[in-house]
CSV table of C-alpha atoms in Angstrom, one decimal:
chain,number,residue,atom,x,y,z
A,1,UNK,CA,0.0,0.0,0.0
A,2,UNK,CA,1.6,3.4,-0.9
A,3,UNK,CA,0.0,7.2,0.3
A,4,UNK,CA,1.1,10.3,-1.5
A,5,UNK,CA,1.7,13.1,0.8
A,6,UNK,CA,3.4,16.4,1.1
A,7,UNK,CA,6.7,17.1,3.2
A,8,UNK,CA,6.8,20.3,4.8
A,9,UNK,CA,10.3,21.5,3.9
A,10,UNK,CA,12.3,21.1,0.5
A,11,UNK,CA,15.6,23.2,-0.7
A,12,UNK,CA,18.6,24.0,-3.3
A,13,UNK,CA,21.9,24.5,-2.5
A,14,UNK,CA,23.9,28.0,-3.2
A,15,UNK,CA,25.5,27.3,-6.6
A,16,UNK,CA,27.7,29.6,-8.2
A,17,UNK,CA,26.5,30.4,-11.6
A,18,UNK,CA,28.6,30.1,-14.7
A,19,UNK,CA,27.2,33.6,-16.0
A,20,UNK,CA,29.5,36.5,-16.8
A,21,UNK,CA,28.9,40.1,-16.8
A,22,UNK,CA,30.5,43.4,-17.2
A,23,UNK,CA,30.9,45.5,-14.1
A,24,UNK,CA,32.4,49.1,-13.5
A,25,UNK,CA,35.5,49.2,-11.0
A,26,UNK,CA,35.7,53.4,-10.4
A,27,UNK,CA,36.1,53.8,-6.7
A,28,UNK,CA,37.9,56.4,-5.3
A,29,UNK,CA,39.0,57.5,-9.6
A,30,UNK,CA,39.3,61.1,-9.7
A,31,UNK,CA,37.6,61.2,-13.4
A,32,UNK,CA,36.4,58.4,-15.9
A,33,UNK,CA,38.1,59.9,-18.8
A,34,UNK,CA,40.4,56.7,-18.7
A,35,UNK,CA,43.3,56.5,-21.9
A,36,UNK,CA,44.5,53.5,-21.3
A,37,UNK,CA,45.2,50.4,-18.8
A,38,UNK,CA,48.6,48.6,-17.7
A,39,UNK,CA,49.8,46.1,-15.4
A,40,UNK,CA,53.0,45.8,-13.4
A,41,UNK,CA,52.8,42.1,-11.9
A,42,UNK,CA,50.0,41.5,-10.2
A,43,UNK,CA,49.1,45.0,-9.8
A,44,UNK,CA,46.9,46.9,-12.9
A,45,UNK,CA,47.1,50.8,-13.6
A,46,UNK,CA,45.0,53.3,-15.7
A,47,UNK,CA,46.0,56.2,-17.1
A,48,UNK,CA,43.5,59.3,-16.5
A,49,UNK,CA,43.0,62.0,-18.8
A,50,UNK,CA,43.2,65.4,-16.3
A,51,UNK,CA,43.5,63.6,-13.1
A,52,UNK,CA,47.1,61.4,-13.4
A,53,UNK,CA,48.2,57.5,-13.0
A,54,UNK,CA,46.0,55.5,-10.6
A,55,UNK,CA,46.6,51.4,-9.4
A,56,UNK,CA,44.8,48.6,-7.8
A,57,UNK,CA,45.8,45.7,-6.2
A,58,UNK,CA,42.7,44.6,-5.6
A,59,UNK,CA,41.2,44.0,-9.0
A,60,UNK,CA,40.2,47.0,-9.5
A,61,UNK,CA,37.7,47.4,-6.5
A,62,UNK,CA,39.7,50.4,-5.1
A,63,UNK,CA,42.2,52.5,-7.0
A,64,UNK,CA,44.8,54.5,-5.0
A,65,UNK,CA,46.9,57.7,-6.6
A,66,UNK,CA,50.6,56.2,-8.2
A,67,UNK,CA,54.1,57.9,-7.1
A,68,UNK,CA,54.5,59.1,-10.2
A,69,UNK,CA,51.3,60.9,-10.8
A,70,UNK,CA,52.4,64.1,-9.8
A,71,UNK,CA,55.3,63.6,-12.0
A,72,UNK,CA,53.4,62.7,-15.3
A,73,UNK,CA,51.7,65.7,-17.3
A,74,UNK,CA,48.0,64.1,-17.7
A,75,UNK,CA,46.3,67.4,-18.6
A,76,UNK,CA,46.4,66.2,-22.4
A,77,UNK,CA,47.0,62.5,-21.9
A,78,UNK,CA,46.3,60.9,-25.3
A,79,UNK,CA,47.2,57.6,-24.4
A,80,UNK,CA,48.3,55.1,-21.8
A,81,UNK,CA,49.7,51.9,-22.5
A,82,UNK,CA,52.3,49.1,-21.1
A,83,UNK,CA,52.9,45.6,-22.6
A,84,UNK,CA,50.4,44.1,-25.3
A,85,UNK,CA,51.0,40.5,-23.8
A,86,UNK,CA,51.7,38.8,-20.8
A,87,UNK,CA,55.7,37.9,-20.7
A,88,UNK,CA,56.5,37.5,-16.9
A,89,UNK,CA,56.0,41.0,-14.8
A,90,UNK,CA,55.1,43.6,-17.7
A,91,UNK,CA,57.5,46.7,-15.5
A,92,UNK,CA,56.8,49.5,-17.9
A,93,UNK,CA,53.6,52.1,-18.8
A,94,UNK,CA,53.9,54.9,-21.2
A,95,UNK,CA,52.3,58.2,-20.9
A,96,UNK,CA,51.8,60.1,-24.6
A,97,UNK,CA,50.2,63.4,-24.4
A,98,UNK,CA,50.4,66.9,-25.7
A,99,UNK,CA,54.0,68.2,-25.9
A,100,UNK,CA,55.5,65.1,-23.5
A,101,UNK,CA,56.5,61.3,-24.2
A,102,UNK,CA,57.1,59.8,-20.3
A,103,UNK,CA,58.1,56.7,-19.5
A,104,UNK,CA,58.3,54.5,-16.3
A,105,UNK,CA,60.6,51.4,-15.6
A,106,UNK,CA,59.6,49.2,-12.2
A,107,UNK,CA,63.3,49.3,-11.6
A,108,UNK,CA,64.1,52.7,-12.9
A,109,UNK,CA,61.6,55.1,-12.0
A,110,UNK,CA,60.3,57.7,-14.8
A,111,UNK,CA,61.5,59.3,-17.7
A,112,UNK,CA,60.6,61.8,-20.4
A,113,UNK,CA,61.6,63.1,-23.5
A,114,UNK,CA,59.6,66.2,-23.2
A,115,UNK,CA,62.3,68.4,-24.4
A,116,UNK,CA,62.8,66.3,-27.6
A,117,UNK,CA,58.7,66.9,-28.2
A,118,UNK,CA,59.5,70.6,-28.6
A,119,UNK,CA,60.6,70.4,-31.7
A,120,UNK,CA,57.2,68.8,-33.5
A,121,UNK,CA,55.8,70.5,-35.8
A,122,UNK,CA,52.9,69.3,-33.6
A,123,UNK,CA,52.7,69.3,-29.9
A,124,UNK,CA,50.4,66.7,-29.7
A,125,UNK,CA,51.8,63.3,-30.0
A,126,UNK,CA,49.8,60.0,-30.6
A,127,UNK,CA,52.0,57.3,-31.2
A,128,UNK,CA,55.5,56.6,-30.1
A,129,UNK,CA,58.3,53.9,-30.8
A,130,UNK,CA,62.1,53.5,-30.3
A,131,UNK,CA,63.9,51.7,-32.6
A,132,UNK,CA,67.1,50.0,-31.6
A,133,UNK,CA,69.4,49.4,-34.4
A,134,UNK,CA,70.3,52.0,-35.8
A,135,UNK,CA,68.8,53.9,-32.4
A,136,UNK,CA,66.0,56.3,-33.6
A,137,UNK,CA,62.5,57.7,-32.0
A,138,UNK,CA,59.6,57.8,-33.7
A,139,UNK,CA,56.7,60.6,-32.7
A,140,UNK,CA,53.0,59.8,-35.1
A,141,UNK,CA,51.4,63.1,-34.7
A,142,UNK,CA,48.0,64.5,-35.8
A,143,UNK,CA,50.7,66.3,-38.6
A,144,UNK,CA,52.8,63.8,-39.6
A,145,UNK,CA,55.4,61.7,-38.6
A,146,UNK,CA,58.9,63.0,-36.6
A,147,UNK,CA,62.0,61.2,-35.7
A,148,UNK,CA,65.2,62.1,-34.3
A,149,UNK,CA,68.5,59.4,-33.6
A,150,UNK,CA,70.4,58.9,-30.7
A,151,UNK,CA,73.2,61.6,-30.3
A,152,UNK,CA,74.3,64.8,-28.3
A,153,UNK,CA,72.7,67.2,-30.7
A,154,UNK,CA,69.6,65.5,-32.2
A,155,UNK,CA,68.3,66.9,-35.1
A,156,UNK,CA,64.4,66.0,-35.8
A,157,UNK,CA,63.2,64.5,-39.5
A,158,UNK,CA,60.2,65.2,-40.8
A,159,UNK,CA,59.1,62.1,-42.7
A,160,UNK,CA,58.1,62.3,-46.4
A,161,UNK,CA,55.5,60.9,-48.2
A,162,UNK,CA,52.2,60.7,-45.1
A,163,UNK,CA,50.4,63.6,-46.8
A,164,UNK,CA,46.3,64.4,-46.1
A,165,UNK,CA,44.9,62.2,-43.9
A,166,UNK,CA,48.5,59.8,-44.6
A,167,UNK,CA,49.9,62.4,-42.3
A,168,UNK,CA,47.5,61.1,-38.8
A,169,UNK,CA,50.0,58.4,-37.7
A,170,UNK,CA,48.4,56.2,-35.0
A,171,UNK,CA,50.8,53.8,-34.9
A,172,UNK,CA,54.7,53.5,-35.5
A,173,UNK,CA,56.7,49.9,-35.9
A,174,UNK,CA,60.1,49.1,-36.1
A,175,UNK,CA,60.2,46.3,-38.5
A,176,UNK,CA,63.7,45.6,-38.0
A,177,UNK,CA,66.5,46.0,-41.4
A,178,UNK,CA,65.6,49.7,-41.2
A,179,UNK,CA,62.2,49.1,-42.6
A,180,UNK,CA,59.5,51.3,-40.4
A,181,UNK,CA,55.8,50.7,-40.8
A,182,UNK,CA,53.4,53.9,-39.7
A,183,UNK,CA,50.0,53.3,-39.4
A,184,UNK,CA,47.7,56.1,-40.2
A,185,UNK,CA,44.0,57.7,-41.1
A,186,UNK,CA,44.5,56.3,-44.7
A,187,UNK,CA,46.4,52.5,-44.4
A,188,UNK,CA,49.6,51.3,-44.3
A,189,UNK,CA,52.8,53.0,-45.2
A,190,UNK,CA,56.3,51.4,-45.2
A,191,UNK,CA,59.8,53.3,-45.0
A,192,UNK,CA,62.7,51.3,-46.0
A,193,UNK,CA,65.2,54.3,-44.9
A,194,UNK,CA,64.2,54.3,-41.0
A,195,UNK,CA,61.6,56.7,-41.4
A,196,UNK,CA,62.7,59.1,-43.4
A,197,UNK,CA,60.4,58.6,-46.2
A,198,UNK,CA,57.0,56.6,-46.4
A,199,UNK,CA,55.0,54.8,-49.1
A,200,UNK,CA,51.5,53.3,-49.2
A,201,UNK,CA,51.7,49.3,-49.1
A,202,UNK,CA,47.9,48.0,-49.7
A,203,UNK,CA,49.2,44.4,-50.3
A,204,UNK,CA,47.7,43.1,-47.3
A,205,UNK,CA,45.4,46.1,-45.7
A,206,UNK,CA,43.5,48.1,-48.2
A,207,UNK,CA,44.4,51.7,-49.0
A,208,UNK,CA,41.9,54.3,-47.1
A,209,UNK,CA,41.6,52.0,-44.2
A,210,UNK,CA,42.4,53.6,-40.7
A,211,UNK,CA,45.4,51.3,-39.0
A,212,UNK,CA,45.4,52.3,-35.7
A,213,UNK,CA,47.6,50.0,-33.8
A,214,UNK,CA,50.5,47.5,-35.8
A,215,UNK,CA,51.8,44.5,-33.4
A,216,UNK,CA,51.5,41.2,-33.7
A,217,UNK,CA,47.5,41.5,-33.7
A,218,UNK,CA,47.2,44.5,-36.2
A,219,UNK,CA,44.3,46.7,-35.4
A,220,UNK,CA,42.3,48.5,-37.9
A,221,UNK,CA,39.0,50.6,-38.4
A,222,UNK,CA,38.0,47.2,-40.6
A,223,UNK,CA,38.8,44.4,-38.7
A,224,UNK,CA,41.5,42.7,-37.3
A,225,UNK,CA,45.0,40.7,-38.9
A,226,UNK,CA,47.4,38.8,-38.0
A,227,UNK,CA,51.0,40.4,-38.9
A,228,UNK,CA,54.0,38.1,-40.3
A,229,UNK,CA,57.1,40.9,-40.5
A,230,UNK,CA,58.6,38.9,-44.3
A,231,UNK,CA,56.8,41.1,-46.4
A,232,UNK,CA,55.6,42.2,-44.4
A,233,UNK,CA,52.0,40.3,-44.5
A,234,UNK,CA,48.8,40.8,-42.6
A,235,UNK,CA,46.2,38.0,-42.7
A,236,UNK,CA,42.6,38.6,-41.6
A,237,UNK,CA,41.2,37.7,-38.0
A,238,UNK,CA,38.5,39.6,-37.6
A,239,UNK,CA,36.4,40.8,-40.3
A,240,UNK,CA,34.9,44.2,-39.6
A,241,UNK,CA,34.4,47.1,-36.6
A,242,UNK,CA,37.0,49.2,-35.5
A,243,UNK,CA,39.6,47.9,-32.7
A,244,UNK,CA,41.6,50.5,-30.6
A,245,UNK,CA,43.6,48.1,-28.2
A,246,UNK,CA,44.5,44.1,-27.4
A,247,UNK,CA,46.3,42.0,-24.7
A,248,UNK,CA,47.2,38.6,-25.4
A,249,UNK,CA,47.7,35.8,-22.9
A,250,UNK,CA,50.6,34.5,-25.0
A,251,UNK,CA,52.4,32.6,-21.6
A,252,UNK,CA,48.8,31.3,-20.3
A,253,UNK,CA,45.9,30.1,-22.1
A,254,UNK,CA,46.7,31.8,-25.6
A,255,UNK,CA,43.4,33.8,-25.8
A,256,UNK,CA,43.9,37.5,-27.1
A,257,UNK,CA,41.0,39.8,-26.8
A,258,UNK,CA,40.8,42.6,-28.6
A,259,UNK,CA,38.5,45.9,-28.5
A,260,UNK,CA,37.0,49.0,-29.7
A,261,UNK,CA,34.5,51.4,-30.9
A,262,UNK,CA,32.2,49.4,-29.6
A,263,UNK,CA,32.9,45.8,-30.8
A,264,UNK,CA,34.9,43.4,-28.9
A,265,UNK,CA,36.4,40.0,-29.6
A,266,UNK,CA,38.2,36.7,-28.1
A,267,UNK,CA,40.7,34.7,-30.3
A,268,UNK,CA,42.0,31.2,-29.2
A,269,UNK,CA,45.6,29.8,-29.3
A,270,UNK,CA,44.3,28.9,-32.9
A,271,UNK,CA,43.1,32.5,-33.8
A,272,UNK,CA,39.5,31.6,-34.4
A,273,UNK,CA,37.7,34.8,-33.1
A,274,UNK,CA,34.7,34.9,-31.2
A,275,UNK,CA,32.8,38.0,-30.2
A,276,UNK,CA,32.8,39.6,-27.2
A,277,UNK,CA,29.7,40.7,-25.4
A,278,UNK,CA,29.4,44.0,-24.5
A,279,UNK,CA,27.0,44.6,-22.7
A,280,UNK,CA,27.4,46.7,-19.8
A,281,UNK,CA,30.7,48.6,-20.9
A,282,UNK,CA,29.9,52.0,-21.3
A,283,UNK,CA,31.4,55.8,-22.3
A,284,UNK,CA,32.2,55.3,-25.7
A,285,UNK,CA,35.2,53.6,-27.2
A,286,UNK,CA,37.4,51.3,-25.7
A,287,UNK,CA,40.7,52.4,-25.6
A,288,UNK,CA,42.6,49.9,-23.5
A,289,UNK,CA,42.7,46.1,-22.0
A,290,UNK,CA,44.1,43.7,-19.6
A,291,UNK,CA,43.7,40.4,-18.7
A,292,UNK,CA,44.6,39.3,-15.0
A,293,UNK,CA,44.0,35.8,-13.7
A,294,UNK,CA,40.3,34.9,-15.0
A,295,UNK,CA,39.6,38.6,-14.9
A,296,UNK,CA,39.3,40.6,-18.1
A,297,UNK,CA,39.7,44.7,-18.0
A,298,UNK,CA,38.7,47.3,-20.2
A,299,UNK,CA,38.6,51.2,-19.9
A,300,UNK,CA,36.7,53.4,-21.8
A,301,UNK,CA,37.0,57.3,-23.0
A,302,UNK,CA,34.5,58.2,-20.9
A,303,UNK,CA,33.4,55.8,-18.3
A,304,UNK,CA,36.3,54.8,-16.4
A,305,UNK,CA,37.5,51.1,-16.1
A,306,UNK,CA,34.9,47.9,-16.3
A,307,UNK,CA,35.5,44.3,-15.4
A,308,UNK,CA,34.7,40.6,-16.7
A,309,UNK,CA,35.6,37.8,-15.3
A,310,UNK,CA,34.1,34.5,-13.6
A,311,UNK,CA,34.4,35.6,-10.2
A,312,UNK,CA,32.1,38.3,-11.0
A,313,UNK,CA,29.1,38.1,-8.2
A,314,UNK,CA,26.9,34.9,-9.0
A,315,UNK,CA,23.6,34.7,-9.7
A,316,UNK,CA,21.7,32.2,-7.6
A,317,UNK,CA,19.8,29.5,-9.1
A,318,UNK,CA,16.3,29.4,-9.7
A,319,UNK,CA,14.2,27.4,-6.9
A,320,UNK,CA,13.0,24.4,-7.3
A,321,UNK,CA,9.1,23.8,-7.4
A,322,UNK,CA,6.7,20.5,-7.6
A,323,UNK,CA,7.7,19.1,-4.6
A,324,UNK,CA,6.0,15.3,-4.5
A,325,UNK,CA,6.5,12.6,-2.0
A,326,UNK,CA,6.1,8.8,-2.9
A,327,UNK,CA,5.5,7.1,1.0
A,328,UNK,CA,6.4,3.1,0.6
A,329,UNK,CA,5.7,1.2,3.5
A,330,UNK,CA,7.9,-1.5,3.4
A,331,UNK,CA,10.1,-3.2,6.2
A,332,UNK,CA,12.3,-0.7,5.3
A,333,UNK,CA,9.1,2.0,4.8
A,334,UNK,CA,10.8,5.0,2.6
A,335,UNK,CA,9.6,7.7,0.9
A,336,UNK,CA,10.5,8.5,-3.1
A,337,UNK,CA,10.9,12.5,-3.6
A,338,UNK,CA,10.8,14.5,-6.7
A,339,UNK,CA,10.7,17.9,-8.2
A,340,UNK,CA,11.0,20.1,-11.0
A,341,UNK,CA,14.4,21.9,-11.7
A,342,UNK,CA,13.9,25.3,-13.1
A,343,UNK,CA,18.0,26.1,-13.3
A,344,UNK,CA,20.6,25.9,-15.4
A,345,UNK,CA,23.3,26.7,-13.1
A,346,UNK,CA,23.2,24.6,-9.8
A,347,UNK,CA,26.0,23.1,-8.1
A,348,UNK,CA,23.2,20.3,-6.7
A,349,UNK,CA,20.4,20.3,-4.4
A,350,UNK,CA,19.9,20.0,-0.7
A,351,UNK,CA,17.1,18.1,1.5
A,352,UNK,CA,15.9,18.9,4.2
A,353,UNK,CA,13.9,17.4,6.7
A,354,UNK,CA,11.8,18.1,10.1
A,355,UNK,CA,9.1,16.7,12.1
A,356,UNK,CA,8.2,19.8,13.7
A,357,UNK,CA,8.3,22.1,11.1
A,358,UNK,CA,10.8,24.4,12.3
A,359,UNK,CA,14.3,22.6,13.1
A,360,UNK,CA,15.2,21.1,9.6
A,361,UNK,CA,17.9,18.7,9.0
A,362,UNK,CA,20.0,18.2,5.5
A,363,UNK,CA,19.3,14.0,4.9
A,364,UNK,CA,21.4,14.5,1.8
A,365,UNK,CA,22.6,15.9,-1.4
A,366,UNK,CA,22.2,14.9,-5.3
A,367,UNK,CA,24.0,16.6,-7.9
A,368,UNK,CA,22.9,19.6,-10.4
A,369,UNK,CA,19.8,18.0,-13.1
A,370,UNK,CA,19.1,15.5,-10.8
A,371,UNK,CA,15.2,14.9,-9.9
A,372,UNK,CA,14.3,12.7,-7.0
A,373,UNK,CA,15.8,11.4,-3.6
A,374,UNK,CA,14.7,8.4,-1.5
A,375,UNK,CA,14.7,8.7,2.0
A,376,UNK,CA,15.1,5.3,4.2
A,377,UNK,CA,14.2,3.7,7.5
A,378,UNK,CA,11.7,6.4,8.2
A,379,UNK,CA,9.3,5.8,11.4
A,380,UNK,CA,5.6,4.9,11.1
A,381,UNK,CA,3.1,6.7,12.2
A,382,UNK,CA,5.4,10.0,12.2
A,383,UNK,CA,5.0,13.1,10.1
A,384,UNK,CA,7.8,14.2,8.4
């Protein structure tokens, strides 16, 4: 004989949910107008536009003011950048603004080639690189593109050839042999006599499309590539939207991620690309990244610095309903339990069980998806 009844008490377990989600990490920043992210070991910086260099240890929960901040001239910050992929402890940042290139070394402290910047046509610099061999500094400018080699009395080069929207030069890249890439407003240009003059190569990227980062992941205002220096040769990633900045997790998992005006995408160790969900991330364009343990960072121009990550708060699963009892009276007499499961995202589930409807008892666990549960050697005669 068998006597369906109802128990008094039924329950889920916390589970931690598998959901991600963008979050913004501002405390205690003086200003959102972020121009960039770095990281120095474990601990991440941003680089704010009018209000200096700020860093966290804490992942970005609370921000304190760096030593250098007084030290670095933010009023025109442009940009604010340190490594592009994780290689050990990344123990540099740059600082590019109007009339000032700074630069700070973990073991070195800061420098700056501010009186070198004087002699731009421009004051404003966006774009900056050293090459080593022979030694020469690049400045990309709003006006063209400036360089000046290592001596007592350096004299600065205007480069040839970056005329019209040519002469906007986001990006500079040594490409070793004396061959210097500039990436500008209207594609590619290549100098095969260290920057002194420039012509368009559309081999790979077409002509009239905005480069406006060259590394190993090439960023454009059409997409993505992949850059091999023979050639040199960029092959499609990405196809489409306009990426500003990229960290890749060369030493870990291989993942890059890579972001922009408003687009954002993942590519695995095999550079298939994925997108990136956005949603969340505010201010307008993205114009730096991170990635720090299972955390991923991005700033924007003007909303500060946001977080992803799976150790973002989880969500808790939905509750279990349909609660039915099966009562068996056997020599053994058990009841059967089941339910429905209206979650995705459990760990498992928890019962619970009382006789007086207010102390309750866990008689066991099951794991996530699983429906029912059989309770044993129960008492007759006893409500449960």
């Amino acid at each position: 004989m068998k006597k369906l009844v109802t128990l008094v008490s039924f329950a889920c377990v916390t589970a931690l949910s598998q959901a991600q989600s963008w979050t913004d990490v501002n405390t205690n920043l003086p200003a959102l107008s972020a121009r960039g992210l770095a990281k120095i070991g474990d601990t991440l910086l941003v680089g704010i536009r009018g209000g200096g260099v700020y860093y966290s240890v804490t992942n970005g929960d609370t921000w304190q003011e760096h030593h250098t901040s007084a030290l670095v001239d933010n009023s025109g910050m442009n940009k604010f950048y340190g490594s592009k992929a994780a290689v050990g402890d990344d123990a540099y940042f740059f600082v590019l603004g109007n009339g000032n290139v700074q630069y700070y070394e973990l073991n070195n402290g800061l420098y700056n080639l501010n009186n070198l910047t004087s002699q731009l046509g421009t004051s404003e610099v966006i774009s900056y690189e050293k090459s080593e061999n022979p030694g020469t500094h690049f400045f990309g400018t709003p006006g063209g593109l400036y360089s000046f080699a290592d001596g007592v009395n350096p004299t600065m080069v205007t480069a040839t050839g970056l005329d019209g929207d040519a002469g906007v030069v986001y990006s500079v890249f040594d490409n070793d042999n004396s061959q210097i890439l500039a990436g500008t407003m209207a594609g590619l240009y290549v100098s095969n006599d260290n920057g002194v003059s420039f012509t368009l190569n559309d081999a790979s990227i077409p002509a009239n499309t905005k480069v406006n980062e060259i590394a190993i992941f090439t960023l454009t205002g059409n997409g993505v590539y992949f850059f091999q220096q023979q050639g040199p040769t960029f092959l499609p990633i990405v196809q489409g939207g306009d990426y500003r900045c990229y960290y890749w997790d060369m030493m870990g998992s291989g993942n890059a991620v890579m972001f922009g005006n408003g687009v954002g995408s993942q590519v695995d160790a095999n550079f298939t690309a994925t997108d990136f969900d956005l949603t969340g991330v505010s201010g307008g364009p993205i114009l730096g990244t991170v990635m720090m343990g299972e955390y991923v960072f991005v700033c924007t121009q003007d909303g500060g610095v946001f977080r992803y990550g799976t150790n973002a708060a989880p969500e808790a699963p939905v509750a279990p309903t349909n609660l039915m009892a099966t009562v068996f009276k056997t020599q053994s007499n058990y009841v059967e339990l089941s339910w429905t499961d209206n979650s995705a995202n459990e760990d498992g589930f928890d019962v619970e069980r009382s006789t007086d409807g207010q102390s309750f008892t866990s008689i066991g666990t099951v794991a996530a998806d699983v429906l029912n549960f059989q309770d044993n050697n129960l008492s007759p005669l006893t409500t449960y």
